[in-house]
PDB file of C-alpha atoms in Angstrom:
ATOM      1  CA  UNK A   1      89.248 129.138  95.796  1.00 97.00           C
ATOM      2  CA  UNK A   2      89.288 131.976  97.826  1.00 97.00           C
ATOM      3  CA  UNK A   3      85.836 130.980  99.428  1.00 98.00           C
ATOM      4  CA  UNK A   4      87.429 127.770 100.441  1.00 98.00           C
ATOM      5  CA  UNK A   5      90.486 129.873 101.852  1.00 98.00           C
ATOM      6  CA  UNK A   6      88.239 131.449 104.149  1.00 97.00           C
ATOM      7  CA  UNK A   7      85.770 128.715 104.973  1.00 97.00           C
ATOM      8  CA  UNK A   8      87.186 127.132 108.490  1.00 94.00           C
ATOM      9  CA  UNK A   9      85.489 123.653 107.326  1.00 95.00           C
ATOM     10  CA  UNK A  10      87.581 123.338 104.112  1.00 97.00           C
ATOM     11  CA  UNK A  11      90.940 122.430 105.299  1.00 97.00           C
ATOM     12  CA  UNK A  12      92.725 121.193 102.139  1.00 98.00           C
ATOM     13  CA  UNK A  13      92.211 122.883  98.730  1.00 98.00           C
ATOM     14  CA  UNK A  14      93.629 120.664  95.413  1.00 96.00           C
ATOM     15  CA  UNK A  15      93.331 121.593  91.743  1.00 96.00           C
ATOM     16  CA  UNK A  16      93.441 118.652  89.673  1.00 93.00           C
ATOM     17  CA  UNK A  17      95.886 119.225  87.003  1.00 89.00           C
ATOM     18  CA  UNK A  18      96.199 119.365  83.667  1.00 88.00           C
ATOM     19  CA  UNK A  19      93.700 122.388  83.538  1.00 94.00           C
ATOM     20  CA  UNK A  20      92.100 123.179  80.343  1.00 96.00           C
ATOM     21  CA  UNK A  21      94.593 125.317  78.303  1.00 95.00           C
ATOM     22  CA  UNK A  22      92.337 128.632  78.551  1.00 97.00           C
ATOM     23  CA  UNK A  23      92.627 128.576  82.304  1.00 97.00           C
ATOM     24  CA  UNK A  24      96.417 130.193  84.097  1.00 97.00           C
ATOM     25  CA  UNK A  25      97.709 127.154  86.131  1.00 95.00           C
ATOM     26  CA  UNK A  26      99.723 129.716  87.967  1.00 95.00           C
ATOM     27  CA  UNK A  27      97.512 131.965  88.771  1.00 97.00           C
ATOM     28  CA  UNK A  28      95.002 129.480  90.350  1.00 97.00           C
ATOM     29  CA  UNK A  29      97.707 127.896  92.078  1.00 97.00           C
ATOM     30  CA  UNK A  30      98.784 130.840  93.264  1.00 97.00           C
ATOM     31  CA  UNK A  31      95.333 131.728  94.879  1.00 98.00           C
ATOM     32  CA  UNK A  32      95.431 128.838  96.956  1.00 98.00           C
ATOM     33  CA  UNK A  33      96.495 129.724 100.871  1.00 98.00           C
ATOM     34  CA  UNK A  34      99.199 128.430 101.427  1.00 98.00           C
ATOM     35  CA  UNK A  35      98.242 126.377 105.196  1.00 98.00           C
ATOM     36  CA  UNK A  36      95.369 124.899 103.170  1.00 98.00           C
ATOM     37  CA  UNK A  37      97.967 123.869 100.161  1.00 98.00           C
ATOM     38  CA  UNK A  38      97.819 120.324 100.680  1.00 98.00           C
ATOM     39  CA  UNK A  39      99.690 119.160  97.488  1.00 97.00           C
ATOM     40  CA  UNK A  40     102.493 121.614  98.285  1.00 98.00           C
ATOM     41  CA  UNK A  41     102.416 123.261  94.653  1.00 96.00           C
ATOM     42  CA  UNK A  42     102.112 127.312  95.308  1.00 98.00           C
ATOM     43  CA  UNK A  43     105.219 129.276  95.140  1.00 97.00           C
ATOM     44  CA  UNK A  44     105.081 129.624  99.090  1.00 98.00           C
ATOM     45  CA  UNK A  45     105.472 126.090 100.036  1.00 98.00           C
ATOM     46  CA  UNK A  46     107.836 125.543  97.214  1.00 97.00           C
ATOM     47  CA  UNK A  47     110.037 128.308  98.515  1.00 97.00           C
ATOM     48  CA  UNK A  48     109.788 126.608 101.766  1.00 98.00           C
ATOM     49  CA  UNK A  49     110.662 123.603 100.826  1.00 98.00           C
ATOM     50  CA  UNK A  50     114.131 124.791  98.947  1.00 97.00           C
ATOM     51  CA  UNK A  51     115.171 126.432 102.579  1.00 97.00           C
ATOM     52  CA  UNK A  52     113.848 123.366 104.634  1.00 97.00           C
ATOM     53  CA  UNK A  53     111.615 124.749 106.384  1.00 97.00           C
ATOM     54  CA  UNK A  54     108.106 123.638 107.710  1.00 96.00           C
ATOM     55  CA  UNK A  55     105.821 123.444 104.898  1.00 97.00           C
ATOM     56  CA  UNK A  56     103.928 121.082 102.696  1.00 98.00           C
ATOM     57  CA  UNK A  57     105.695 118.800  99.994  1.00 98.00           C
ATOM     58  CA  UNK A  58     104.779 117.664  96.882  1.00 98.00           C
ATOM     59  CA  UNK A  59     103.240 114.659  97.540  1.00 98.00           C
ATOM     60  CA  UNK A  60     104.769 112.152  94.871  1.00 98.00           C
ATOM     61  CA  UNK A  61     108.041 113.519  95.903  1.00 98.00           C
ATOM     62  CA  UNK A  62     107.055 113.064  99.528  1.00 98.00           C
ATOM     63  CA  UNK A  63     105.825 109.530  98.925  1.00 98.00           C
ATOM     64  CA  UNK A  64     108.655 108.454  96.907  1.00 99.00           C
ATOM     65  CA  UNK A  65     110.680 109.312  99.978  1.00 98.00           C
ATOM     66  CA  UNK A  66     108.635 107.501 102.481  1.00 98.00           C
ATOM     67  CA  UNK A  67     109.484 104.781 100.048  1.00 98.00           C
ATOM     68  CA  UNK A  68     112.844 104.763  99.980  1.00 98.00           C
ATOM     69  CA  UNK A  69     112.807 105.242 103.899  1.00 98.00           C
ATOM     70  CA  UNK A  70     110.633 102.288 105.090  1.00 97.00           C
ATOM     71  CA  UNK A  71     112.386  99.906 102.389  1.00 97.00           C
ATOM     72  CA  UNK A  72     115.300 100.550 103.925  1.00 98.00           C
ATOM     73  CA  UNK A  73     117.020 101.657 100.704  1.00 98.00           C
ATOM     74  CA  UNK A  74     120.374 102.670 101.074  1.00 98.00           C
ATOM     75  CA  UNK A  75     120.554 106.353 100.443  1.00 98.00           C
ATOM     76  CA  UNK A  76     123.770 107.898 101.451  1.00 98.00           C
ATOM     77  CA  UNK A  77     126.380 108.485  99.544  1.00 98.00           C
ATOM     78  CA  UNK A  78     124.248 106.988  96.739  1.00 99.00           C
ATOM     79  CA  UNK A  79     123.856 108.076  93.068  1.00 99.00           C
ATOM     80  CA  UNK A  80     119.946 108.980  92.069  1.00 99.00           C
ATOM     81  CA  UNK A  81     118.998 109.485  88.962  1.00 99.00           C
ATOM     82  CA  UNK A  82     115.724 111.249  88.236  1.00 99.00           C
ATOM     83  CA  UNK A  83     114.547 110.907  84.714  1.00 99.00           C
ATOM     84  CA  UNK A  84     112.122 113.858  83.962  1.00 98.00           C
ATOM     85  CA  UNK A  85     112.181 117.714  85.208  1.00 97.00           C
ATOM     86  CA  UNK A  86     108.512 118.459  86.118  1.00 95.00           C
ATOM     87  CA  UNK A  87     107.591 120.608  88.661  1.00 93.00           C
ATOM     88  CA  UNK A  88     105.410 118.148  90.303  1.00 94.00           C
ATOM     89  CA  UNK A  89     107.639 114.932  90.453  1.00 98.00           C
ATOM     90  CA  UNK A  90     111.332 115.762  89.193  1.00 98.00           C
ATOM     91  CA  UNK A  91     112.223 119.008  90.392  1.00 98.00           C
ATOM     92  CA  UNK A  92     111.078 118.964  94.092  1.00 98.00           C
ATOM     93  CA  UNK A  93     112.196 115.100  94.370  1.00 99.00           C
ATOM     94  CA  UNK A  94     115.771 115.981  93.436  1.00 98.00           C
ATOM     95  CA  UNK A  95     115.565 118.929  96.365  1.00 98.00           C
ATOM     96  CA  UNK A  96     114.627 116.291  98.510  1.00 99.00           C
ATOM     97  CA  UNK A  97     117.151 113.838  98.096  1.00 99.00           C
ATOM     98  CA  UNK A  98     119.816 116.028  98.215  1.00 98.00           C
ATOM     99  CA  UNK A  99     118.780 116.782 101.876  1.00 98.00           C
ATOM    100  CA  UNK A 100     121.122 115.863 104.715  1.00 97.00           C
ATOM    101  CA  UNK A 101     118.594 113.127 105.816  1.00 97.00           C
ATOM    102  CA  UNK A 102     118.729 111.747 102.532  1.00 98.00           C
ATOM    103  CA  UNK A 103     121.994 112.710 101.381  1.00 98.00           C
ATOM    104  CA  UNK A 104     122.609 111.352  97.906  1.00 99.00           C
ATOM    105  CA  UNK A 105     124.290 112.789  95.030  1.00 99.00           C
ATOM    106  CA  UNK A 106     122.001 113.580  92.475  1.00 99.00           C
ATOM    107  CA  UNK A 107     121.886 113.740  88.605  1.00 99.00           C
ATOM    108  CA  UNK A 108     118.739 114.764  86.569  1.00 98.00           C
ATOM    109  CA  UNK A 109     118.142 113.672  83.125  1.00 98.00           C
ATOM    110  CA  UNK A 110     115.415 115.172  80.467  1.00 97.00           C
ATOM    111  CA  UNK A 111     114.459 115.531  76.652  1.00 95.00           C
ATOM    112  CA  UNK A 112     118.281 117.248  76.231  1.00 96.00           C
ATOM    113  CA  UNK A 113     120.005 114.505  77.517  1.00 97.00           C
ATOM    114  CA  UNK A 114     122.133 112.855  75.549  1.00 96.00           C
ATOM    115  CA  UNK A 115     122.858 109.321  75.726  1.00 97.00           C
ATOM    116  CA  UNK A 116     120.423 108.766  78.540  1.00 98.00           C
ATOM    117  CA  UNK A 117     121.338 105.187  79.368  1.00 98.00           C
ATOM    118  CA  UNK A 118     124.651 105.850  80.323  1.00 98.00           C
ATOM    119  CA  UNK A 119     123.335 108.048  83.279  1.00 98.00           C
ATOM    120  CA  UNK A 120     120.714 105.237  84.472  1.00 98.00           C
ATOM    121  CA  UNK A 121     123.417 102.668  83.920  1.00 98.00           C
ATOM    122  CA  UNK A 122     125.127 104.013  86.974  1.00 98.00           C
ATOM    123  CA  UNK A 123     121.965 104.717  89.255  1.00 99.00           C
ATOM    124  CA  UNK A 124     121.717 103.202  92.409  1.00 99.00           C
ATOM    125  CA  UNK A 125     118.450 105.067  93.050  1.00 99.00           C
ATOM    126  CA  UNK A 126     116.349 105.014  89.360  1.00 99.00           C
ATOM    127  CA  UNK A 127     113.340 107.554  89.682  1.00 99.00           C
ATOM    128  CA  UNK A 128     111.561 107.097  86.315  1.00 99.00           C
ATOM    129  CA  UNK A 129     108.897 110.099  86.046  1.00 98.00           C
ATOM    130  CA  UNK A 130     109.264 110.788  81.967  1.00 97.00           C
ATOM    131  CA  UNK A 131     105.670 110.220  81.431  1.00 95.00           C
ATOM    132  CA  UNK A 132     107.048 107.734  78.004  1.00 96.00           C
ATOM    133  CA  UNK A 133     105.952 104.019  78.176  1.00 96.00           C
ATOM    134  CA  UNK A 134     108.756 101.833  78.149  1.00 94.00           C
ATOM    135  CA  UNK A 135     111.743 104.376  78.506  1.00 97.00           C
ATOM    136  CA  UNK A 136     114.034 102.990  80.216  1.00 98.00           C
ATOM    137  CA  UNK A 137     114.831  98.959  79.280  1.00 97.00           C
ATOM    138  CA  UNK A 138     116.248  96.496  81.397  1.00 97.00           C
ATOM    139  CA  UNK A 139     119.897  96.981  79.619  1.00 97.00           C
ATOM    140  CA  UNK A 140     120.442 100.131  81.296  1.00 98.00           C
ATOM    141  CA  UNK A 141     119.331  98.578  85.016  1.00 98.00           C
ATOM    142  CA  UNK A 142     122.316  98.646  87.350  1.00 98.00           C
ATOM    143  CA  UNK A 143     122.027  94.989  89.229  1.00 98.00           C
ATOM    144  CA  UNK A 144     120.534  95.906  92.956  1.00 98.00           C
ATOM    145  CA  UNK A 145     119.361  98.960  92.103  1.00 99.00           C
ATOM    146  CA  UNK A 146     116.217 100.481  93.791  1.00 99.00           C
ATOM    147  CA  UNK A 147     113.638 101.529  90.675  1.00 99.00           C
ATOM    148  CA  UNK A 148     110.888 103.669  91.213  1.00 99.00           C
ATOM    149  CA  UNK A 149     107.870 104.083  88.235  1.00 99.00           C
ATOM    150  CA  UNK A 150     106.437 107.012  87.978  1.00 98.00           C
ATOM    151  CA  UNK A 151     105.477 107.063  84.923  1.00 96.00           C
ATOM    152  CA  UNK A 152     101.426 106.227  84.443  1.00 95.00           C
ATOM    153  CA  UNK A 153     100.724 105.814  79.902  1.00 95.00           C
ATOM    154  CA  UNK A 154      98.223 104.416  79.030  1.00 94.00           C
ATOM    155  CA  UNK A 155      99.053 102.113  75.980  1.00 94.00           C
ATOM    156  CA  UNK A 156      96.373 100.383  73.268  1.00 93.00           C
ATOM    157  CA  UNK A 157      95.390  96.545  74.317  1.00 94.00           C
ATOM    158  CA  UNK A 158      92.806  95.627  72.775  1.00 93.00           C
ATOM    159  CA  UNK A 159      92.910  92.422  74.760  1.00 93.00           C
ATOM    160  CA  UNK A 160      91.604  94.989  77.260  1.00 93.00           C
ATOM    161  CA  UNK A 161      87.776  95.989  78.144  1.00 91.00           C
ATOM    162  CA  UNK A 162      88.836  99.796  78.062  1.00 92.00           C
ATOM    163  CA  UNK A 163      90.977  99.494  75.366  1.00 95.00           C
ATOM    164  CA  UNK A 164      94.092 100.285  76.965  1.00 94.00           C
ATOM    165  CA  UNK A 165      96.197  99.159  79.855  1.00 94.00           C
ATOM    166  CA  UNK A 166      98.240 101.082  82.061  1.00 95.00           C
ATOM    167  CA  UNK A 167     102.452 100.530  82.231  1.00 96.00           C
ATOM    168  CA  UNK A 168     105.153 102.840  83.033  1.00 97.00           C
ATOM    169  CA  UNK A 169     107.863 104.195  81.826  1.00 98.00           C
ATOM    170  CA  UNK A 170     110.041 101.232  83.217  1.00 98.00           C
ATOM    171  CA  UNK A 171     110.425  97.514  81.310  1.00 97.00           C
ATOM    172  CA  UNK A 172     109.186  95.884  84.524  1.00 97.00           C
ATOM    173  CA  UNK A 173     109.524  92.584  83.710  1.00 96.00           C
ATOM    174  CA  UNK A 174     113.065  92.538  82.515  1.00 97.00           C
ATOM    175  CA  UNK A 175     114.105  95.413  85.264  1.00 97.00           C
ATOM    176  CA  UNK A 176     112.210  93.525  88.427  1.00 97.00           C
ATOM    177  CA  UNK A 177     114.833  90.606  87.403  1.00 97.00           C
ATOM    178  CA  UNK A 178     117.931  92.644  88.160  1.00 98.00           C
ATOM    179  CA  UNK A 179     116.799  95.343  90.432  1.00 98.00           C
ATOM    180  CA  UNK A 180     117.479  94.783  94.044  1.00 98.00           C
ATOM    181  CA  UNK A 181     113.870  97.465  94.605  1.00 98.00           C
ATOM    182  CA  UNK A 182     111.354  98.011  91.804  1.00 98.00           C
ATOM    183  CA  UNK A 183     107.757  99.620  92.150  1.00 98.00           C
ATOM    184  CA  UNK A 184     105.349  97.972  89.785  1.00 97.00           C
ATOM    185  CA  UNK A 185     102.209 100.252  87.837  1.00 97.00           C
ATOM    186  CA  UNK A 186     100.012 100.176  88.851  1.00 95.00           C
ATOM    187  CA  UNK A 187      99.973  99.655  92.464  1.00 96.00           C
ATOM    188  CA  UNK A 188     103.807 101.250  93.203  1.00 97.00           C
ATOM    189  CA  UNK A 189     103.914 105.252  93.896  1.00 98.00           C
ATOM    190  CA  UNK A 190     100.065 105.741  93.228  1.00 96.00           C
ATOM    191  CA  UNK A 191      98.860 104.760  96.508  1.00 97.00           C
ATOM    192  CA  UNK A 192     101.659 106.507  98.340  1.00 98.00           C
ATOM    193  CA  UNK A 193     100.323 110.221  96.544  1.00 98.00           C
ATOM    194  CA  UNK A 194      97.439 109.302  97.883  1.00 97.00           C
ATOM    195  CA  UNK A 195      98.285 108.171 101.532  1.00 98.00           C
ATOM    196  CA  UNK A 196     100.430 111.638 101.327  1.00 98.00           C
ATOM    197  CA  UNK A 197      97.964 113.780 100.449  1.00 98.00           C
ATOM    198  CA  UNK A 198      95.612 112.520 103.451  1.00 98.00           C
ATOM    199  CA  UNK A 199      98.726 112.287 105.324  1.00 98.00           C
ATOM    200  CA  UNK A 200      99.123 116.718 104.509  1.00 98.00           C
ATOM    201  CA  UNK A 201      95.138 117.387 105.299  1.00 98.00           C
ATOM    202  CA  UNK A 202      94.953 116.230 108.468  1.00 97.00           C
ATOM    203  CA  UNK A 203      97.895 117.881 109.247  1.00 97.00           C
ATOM    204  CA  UNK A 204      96.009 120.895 108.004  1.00 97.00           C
ATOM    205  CA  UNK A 205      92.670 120.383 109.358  1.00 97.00           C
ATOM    206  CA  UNK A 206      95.229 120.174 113.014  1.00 96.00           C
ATOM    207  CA  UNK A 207      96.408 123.189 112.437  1.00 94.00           C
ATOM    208  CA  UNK A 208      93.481 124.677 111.181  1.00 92.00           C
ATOM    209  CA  UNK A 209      91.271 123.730 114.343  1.00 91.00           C
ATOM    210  CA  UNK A 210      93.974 123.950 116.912  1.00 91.00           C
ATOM    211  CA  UNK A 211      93.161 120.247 117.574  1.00 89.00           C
ATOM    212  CA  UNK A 212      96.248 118.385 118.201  1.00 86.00           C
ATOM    213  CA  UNK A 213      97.077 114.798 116.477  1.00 78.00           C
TER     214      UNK A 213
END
């Protein structure tokens, strides 16, 4: 890592997480620079992002937002729900939507909630990011309510060539017939983490060269 911090050709460093459980997640993090911290995960750009200022964002967080944006999802005023307090999806999406530009009032539910459905019940915004298949059923979907999937399980078919097929944490197919938005898995918030993370390096490589977009 900190070769690539000082190599002027490398302009975005990522560490593919989960690492193995002998290796400090922080601490590698940590050694990334933070202009070349394309996923927005070391304490700089998080600090950043809490005071708004110019930095790099999480890029499910980030792409969840674009989402909501050029949907056209009513966000003001409105009542999201994030299911799940990670520090890659849930915690830095629920500073973003509380933003002035975003402006909804937030709640965020996890493995101490109690009674979980009566929280969902009243989202208008449903951000599923649990990481457990089949979480939330169609019974606690408000009618017209935008619901984004997260969650990526993999779950035994053995109808399937791998073995397994790939749902989240969402009933889709009783939710996507009484939510006004739904994102399906896969195919939903996948590609936008991607297009993000492309979208952060060449904002890097930019800055990085002085060569303006």
């Amino acid at each position: 890592i900190a070769d690539c911090n000082r190599d002027p050709n490398v302009h975005g460093i990522l560490v593919q997480l989960p690492l193995p459980r002998h290796i400090d997640e922080r601490r590698v993090i940590g050694a990334i620079g933070p202009e070349k911290d394309v996923d927005g995960f070391t304490p700089v750009n998080l600090g950043r992002m809490l005071l708004e200022e110019p930095c790099y964002i999480p890029c499910t967080p980030l792409g969840i937002i674009e989402l909501l944006k050029r949907s056209e999802v009513p966000t003001k005023g409105a009542h999201a729900v994030v299911v799940g307090r990670s520090n890659i999806v849930g915690k830095p999406l629920a500073n973003l939507l509380i933003r002035k530009s975003i402006n909804a009032t937030v709640t965020i539910c996890h493995t101490g909630t109690k009674d979980l459905g009566s929280y969902v019940r009243e989202a208008d915004i449903l951000v599923a990011c649990a990481g457990v298949p089949g979480l939330v059923s169609v019974d606690m979907i408000k009618p017209g309510a935008c619901v984004i999937d997260v969650g990526v399980n993999r779950v035994p078919d053995p109808t399937k060539k791998k073995g397994y097929r790939l749902c989240g944490d969402v009933d889709f197919e009783g939710a996507s017939k009484v939510a006004g938005w739904i994102t399906p898995v896969p195919g939903g918030v996948g590609p936008m983490t991607i297009t993000m993370l492309l979208s952060n390096t060449i904002d890097a490589a930019s800055r990085i060269s002085g060569v303006a977009l």
